[in-house]
mmCIF file of C-alpha atoms and ligand atoms in Angstrom:
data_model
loop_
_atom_site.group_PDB
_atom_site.id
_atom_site.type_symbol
_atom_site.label_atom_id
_atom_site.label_comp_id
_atom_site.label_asym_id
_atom_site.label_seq_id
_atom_site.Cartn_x
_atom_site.Cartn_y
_atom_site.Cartn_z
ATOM 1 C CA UNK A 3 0.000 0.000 0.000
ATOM 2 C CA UNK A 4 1.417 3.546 -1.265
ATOM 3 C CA UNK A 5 1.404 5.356 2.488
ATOM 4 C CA UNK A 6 2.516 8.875 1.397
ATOM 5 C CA UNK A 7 -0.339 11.510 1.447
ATOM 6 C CA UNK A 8 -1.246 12.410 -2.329
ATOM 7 C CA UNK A 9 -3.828 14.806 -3.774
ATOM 8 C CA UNK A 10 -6.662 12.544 -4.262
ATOM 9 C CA UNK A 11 -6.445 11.345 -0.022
ATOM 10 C CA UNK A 12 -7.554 12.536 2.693
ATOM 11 C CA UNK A 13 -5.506 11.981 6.038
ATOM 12 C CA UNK A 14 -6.812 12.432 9.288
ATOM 13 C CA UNK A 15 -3.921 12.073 12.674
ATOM 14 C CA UNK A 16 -5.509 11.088 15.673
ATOM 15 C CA UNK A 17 -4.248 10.292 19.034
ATOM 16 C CA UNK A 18 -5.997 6.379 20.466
ATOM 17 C CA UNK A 19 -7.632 7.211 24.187
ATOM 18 C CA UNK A 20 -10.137 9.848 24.774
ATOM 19 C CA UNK A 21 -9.098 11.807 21.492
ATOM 20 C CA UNK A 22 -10.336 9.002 19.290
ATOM 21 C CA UNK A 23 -13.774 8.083 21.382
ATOM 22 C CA UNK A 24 -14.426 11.849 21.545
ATOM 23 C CA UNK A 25 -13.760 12.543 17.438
ATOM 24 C CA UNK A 26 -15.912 9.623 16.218
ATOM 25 C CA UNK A 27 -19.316 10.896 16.412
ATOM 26 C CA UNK A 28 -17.752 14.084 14.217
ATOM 27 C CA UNK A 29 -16.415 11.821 11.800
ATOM 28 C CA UNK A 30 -20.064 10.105 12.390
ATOM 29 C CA UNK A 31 -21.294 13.342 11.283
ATOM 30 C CA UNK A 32 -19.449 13.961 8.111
ATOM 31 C CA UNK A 33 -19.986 10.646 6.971
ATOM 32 C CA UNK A 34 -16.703 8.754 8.062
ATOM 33 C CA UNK A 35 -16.743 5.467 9.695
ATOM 34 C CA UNK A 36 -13.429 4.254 11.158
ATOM 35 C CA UNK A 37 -13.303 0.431 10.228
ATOM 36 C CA UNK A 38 -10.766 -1.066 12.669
ATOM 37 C CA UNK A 39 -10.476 -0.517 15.990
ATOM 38 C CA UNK A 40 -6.964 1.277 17.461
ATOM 39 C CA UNK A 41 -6.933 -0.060 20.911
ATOM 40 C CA UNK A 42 -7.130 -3.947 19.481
ATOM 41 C CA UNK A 43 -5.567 -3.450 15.919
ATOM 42 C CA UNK A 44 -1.955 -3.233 15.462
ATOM 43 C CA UNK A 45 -1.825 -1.467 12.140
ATOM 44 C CA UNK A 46 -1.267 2.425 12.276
ATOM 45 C CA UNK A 47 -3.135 3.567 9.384
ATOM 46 C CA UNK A 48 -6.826 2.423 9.762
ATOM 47 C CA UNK A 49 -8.935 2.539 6.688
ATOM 48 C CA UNK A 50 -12.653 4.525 6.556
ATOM 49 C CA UNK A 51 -15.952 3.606 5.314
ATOM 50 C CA UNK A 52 -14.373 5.926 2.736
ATOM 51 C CA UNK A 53 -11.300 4.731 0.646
ATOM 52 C CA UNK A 54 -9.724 8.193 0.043
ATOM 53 C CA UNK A 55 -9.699 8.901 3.860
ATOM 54 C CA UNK A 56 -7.596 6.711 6.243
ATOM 55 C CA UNK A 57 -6.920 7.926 10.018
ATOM 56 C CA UNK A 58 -2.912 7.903 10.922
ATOM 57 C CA UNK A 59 -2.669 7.008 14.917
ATOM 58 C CA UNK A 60 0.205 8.872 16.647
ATOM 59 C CA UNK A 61 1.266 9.341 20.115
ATOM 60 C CA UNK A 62 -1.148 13.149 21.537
ATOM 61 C CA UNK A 63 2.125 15.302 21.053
ATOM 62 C CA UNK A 64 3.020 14.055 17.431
ATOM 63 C CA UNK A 65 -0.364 15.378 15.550
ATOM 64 C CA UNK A 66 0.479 18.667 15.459
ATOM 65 C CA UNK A 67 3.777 17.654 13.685
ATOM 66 C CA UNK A 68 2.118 15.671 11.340
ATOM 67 C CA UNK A 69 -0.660 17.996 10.351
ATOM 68 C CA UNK A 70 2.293 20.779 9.908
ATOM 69 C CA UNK A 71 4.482 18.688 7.819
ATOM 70 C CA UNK A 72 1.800 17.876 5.729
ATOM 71 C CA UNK A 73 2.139 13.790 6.692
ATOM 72 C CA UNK A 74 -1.321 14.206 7.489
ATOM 73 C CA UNK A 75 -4.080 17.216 5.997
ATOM 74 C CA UNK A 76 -5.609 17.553 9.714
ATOM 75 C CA UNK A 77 -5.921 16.078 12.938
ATOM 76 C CA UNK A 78 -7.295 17.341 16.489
ATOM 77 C CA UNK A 79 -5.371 18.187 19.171
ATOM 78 C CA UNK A 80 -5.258 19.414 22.878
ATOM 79 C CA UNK A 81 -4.916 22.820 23.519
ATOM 80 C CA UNK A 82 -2.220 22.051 25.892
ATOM 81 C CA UNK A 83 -0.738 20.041 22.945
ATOM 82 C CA UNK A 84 -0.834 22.836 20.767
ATOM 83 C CA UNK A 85 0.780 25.827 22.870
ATOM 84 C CA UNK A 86 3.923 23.490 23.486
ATOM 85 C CA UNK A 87 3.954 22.824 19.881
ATOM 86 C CA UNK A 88 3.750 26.550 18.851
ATOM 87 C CA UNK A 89 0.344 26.136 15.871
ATOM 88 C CA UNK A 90 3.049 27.146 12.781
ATOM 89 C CA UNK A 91 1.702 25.767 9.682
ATOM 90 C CA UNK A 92 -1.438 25.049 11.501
ATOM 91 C CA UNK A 93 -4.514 26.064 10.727
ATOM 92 C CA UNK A 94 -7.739 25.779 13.902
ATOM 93 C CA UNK A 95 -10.828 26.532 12.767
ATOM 94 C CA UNK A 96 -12.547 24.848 15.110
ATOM 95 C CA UNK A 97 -12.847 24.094 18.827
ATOM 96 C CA UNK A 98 -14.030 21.026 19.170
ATOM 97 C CA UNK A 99 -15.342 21.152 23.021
ATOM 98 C CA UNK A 100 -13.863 17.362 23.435
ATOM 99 C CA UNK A 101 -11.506 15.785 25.428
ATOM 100 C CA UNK A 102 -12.103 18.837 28.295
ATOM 101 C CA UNK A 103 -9.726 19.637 31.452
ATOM 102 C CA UNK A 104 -7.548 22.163 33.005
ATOM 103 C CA UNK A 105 -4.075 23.030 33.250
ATOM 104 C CA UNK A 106 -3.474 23.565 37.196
ATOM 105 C CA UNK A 107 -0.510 24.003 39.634
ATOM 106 C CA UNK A 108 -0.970 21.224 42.057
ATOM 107 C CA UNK A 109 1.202 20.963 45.493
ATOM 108 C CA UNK A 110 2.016 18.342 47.613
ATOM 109 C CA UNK A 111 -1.072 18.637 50.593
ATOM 110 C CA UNK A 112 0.974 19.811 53.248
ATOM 111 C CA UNK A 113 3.134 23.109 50.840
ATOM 112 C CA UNK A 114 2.100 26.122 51.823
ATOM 113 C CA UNK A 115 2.478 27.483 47.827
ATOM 114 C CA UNK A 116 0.480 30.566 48.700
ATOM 115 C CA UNK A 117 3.207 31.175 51.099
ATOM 116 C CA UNK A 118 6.263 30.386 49.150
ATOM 117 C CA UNK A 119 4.395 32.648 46.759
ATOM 118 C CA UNK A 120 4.452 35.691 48.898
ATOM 119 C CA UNK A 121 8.186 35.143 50.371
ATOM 120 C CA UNK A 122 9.216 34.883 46.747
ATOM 121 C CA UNK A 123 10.994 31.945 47.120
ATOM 122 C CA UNK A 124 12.029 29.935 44.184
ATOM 123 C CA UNK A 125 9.950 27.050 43.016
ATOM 124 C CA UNK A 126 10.896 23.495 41.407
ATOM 125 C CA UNK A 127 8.119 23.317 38.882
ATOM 126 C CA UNK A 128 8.055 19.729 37.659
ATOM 127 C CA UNK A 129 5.958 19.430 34.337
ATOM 128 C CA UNK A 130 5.749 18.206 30.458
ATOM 129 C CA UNK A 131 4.108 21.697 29.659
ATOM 130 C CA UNK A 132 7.474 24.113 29.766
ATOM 131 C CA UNK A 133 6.404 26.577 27.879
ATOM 132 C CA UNK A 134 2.945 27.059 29.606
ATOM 133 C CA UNK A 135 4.161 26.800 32.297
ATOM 134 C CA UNK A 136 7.313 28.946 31.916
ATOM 135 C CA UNK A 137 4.680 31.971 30.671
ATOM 136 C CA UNK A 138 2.644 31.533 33.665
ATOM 137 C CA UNK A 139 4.778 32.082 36.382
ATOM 138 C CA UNK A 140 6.712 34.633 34.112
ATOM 139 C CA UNK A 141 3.067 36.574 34.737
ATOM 140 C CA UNK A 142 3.164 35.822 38.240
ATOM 141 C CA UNK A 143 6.313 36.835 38.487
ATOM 142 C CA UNK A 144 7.427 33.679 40.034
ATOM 143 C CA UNK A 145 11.114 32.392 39.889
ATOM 144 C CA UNK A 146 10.716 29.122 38.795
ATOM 145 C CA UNK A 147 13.550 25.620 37.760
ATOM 146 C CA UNK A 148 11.741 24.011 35.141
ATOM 147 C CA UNK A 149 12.084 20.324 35.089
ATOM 148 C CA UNK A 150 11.089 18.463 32.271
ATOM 149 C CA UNK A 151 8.908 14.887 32.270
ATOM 150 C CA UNK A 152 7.426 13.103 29.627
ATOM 151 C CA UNK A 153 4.768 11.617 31.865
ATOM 152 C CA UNK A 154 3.503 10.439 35.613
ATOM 153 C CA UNK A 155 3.984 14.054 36.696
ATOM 154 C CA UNK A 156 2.022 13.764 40.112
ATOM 155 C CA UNK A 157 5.361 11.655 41.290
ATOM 156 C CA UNK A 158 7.805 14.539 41.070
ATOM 157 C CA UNK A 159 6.460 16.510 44.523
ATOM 158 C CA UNK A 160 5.896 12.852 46.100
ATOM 159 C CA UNK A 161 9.887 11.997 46.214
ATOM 160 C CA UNK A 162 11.362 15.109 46.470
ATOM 161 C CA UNK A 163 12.144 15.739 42.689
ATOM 162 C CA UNK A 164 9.805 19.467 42.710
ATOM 163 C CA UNK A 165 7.829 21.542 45.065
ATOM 164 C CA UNK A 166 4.926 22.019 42.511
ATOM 165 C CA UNK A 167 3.764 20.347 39.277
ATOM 166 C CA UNK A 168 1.793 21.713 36.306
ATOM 167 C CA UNK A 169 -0.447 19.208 34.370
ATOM 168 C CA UNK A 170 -3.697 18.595 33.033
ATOM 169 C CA UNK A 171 -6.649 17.803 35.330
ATOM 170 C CA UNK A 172 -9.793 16.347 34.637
ATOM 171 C CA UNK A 173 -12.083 14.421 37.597
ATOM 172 C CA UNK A 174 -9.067 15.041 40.037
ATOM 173 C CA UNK A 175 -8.768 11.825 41.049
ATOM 174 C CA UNK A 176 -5.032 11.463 40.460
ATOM 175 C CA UNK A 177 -4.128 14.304 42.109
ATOM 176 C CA UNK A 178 -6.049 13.218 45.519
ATOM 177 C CA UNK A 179 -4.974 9.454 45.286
ATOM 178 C CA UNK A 180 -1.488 10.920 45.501
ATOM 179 C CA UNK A 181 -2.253 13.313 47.987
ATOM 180 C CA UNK A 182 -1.338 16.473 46.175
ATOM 181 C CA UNK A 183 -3.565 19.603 45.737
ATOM 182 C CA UNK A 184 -4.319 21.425 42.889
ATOM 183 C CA UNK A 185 -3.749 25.309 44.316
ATOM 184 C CA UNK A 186 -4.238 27.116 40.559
ATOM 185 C CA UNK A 187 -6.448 27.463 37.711
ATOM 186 C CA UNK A 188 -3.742 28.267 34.724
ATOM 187 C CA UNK A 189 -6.158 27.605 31.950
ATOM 188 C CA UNK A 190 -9.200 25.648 30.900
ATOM 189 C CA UNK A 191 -8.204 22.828 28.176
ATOM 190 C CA UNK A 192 -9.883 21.230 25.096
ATOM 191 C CA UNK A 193 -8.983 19.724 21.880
ATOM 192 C CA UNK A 194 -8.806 21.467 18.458
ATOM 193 C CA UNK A 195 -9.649 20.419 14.395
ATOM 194 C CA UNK A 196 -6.018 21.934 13.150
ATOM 195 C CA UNK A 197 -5.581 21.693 9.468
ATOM 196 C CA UNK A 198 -2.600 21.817 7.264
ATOM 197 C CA UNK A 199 -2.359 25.322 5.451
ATOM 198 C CA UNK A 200 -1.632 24.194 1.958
ATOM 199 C CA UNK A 201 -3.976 20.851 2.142
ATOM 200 C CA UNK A 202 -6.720 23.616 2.740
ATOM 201 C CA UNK A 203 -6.376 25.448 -0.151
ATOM 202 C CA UNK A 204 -5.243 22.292 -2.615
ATOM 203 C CA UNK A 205 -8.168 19.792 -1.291
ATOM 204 C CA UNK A 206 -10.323 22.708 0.200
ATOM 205 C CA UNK A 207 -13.370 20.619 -1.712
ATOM 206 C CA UNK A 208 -12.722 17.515 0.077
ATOM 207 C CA UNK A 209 -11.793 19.612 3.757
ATOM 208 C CA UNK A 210 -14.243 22.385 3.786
ATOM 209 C CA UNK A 211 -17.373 19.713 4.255
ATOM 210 C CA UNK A 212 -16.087 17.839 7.071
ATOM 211 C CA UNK A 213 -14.622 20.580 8.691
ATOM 212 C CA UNK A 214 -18.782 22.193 8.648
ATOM 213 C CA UNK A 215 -19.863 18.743 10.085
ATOM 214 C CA UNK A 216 -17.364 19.062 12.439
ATOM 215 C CA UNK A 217 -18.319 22.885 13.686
ATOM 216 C CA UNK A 218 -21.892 21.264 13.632
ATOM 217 C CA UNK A 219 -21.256 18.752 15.522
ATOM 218 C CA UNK A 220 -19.330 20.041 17.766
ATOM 219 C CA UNK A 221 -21.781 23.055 18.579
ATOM 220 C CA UNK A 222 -23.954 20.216 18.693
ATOM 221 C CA UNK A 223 -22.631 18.690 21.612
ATOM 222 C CA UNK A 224 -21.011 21.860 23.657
HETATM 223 O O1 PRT B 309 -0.860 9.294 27.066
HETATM 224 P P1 PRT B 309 0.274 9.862 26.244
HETATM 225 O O2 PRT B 309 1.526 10.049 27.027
HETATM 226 O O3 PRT B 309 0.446 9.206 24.912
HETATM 227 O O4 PRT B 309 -0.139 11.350 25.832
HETATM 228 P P2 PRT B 309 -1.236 12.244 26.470
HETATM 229 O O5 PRT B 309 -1.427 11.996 27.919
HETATM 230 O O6 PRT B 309 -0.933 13.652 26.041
HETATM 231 O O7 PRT B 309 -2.493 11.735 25.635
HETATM 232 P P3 PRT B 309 -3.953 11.463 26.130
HETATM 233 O O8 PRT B 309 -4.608 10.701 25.038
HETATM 234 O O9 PRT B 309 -3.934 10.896 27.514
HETATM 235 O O10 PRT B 309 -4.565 12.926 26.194
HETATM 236 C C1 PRT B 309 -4.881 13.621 25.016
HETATM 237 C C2 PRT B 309 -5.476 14.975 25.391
HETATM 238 O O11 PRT B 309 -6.640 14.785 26.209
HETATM 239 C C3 PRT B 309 -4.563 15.874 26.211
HETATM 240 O O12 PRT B 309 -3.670 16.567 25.381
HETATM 241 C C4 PRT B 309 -5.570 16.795 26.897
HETATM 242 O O13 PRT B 309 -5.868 17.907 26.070
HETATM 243 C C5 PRT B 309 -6.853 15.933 27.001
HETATM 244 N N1 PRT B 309 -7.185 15.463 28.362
HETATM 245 C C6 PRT B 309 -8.419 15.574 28.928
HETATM 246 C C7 PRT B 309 -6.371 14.863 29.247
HETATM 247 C C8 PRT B 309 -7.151 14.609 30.394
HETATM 248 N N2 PRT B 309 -8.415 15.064 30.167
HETATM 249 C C9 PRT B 309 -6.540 13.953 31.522
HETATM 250 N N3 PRT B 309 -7.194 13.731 32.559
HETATM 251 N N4 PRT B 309 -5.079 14.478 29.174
HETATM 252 C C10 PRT B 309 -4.533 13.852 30.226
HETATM 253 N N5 PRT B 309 -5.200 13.587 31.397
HETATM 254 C C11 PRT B 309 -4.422 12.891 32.473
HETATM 255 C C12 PRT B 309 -4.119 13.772 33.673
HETATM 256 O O14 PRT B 309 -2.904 14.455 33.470
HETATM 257 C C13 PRT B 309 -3.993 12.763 34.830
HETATM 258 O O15 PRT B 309 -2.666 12.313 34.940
HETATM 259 O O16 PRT B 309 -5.163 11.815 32.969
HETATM 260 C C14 PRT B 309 -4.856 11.589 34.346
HETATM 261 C C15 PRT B 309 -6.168 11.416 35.075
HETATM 262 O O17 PRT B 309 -6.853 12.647 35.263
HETATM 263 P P4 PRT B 309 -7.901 12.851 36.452
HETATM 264 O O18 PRT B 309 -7.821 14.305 36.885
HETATM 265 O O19 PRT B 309 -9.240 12.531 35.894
HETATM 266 O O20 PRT B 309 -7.508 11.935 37.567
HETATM 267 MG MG1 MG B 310 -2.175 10.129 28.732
#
């Protein structure tokens, strides 16, 4: 099979997990039926009910790349996905209302952050946001050390590793089973349609409908 994303195809990047369930009533919407499932099928290009469309599954931080590079013509994406990833050569026409949270500062339960917040003292922010977080505390005019993770955040204040953390929160379940406390608000979260710039103008007759169902949709359900 000829993988490479021509004229006459459609490619959709999608990340398996809440992303996926949450996008397949849109695709419902504009017609699309995804034909394998990605949590039992091993293949990473699933076909549609539709041969020129197929669905690429990539890890949550990868679809903005893909969509930019043109690997894919769109995809949807986390908010929280997209400010790390900057949006160049992305085009968001729509927000999608799916796949809601928060991005929050979270403490262990016994740090006084408000505290450490007034003394100025400098914080050990633990998180796989950076850049959010780096601009937040920037505004707050907080002295933070960034440390980077890739994942399993809420361990960092547990052993030592950072006085605070900055992830995404949904039920808040995590954070209490782990006895930290979420202490600020930094933003609320959802995920985005984001849409090559050149695959909108060359296959702007194949986009422009599902992009509508999706707005529909979407307005549908918010
Ligand atoms: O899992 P992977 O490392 O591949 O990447 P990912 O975590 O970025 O992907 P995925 O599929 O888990 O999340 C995709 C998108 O869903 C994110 O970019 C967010 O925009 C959005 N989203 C919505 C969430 C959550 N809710 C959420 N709860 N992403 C992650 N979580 C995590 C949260 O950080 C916590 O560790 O889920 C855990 C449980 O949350 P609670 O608060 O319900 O306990
Ligand atoms: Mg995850």
């Amino acid at each position: 099979m000829n993988t490479r994303n021509q004229g006459d195809q459609l490619i959709l990047a999608l990340s398996k997990g809440r992303i996926f369930e949450d996008t397949l009533p849109l695709l419902a919407a504009a017609g699309i039926t995804v034909l394998e499932n990605p949590e039992t099928s091993r293949k990473l290009i699933l076909p549609t009910n539709d041969p020129a469309v197929r669905v690429l599954i990539v890890r949550a931080t990868d679809v903005p790349t893909y969509v930019q590079h043109g690997a894919a013509d769109f995809g949807v994406a986390g908010k929280d996905v997209l400010l790390e990833h900057g949006g160049e050569g992305l085009y968001q026409p729509v927000d999608l209302n799916i796949a809601c949270c928060r991005m929050s500062v979270a403490v262990n339960a016994g740090f006084d952050y408000d505290n450490a917040v007034r003394q100025g003292a400098r914080l050990r922010v633990a998180t796989k946001f950076v850049h959010t977080a780096r601009e937040h505390f920037a505004r707050k005019g907080v002295h933070v050390d960034l440390i980077k993770l890739y994942g399993s955040m809420e361990l960092a204040p547990l052993v030592g590793l950072s006085d605070a953390i900055v992830d995404v929160v949904s039920t808040g379940g995590t954070l209490r089973a782990n006895n930290l406390v979420e202490v600020e608000k930094i933003m609320d979260i959802s995920s985005r349609l984001v849409v090559n710039q050149a695959a909108l103008k060359l296959k702007r007759e194949r986009l422009q409908p599902i992009i509508e169902a999706f707005q529909n949709a979407s307005k549908q359900q918010g």
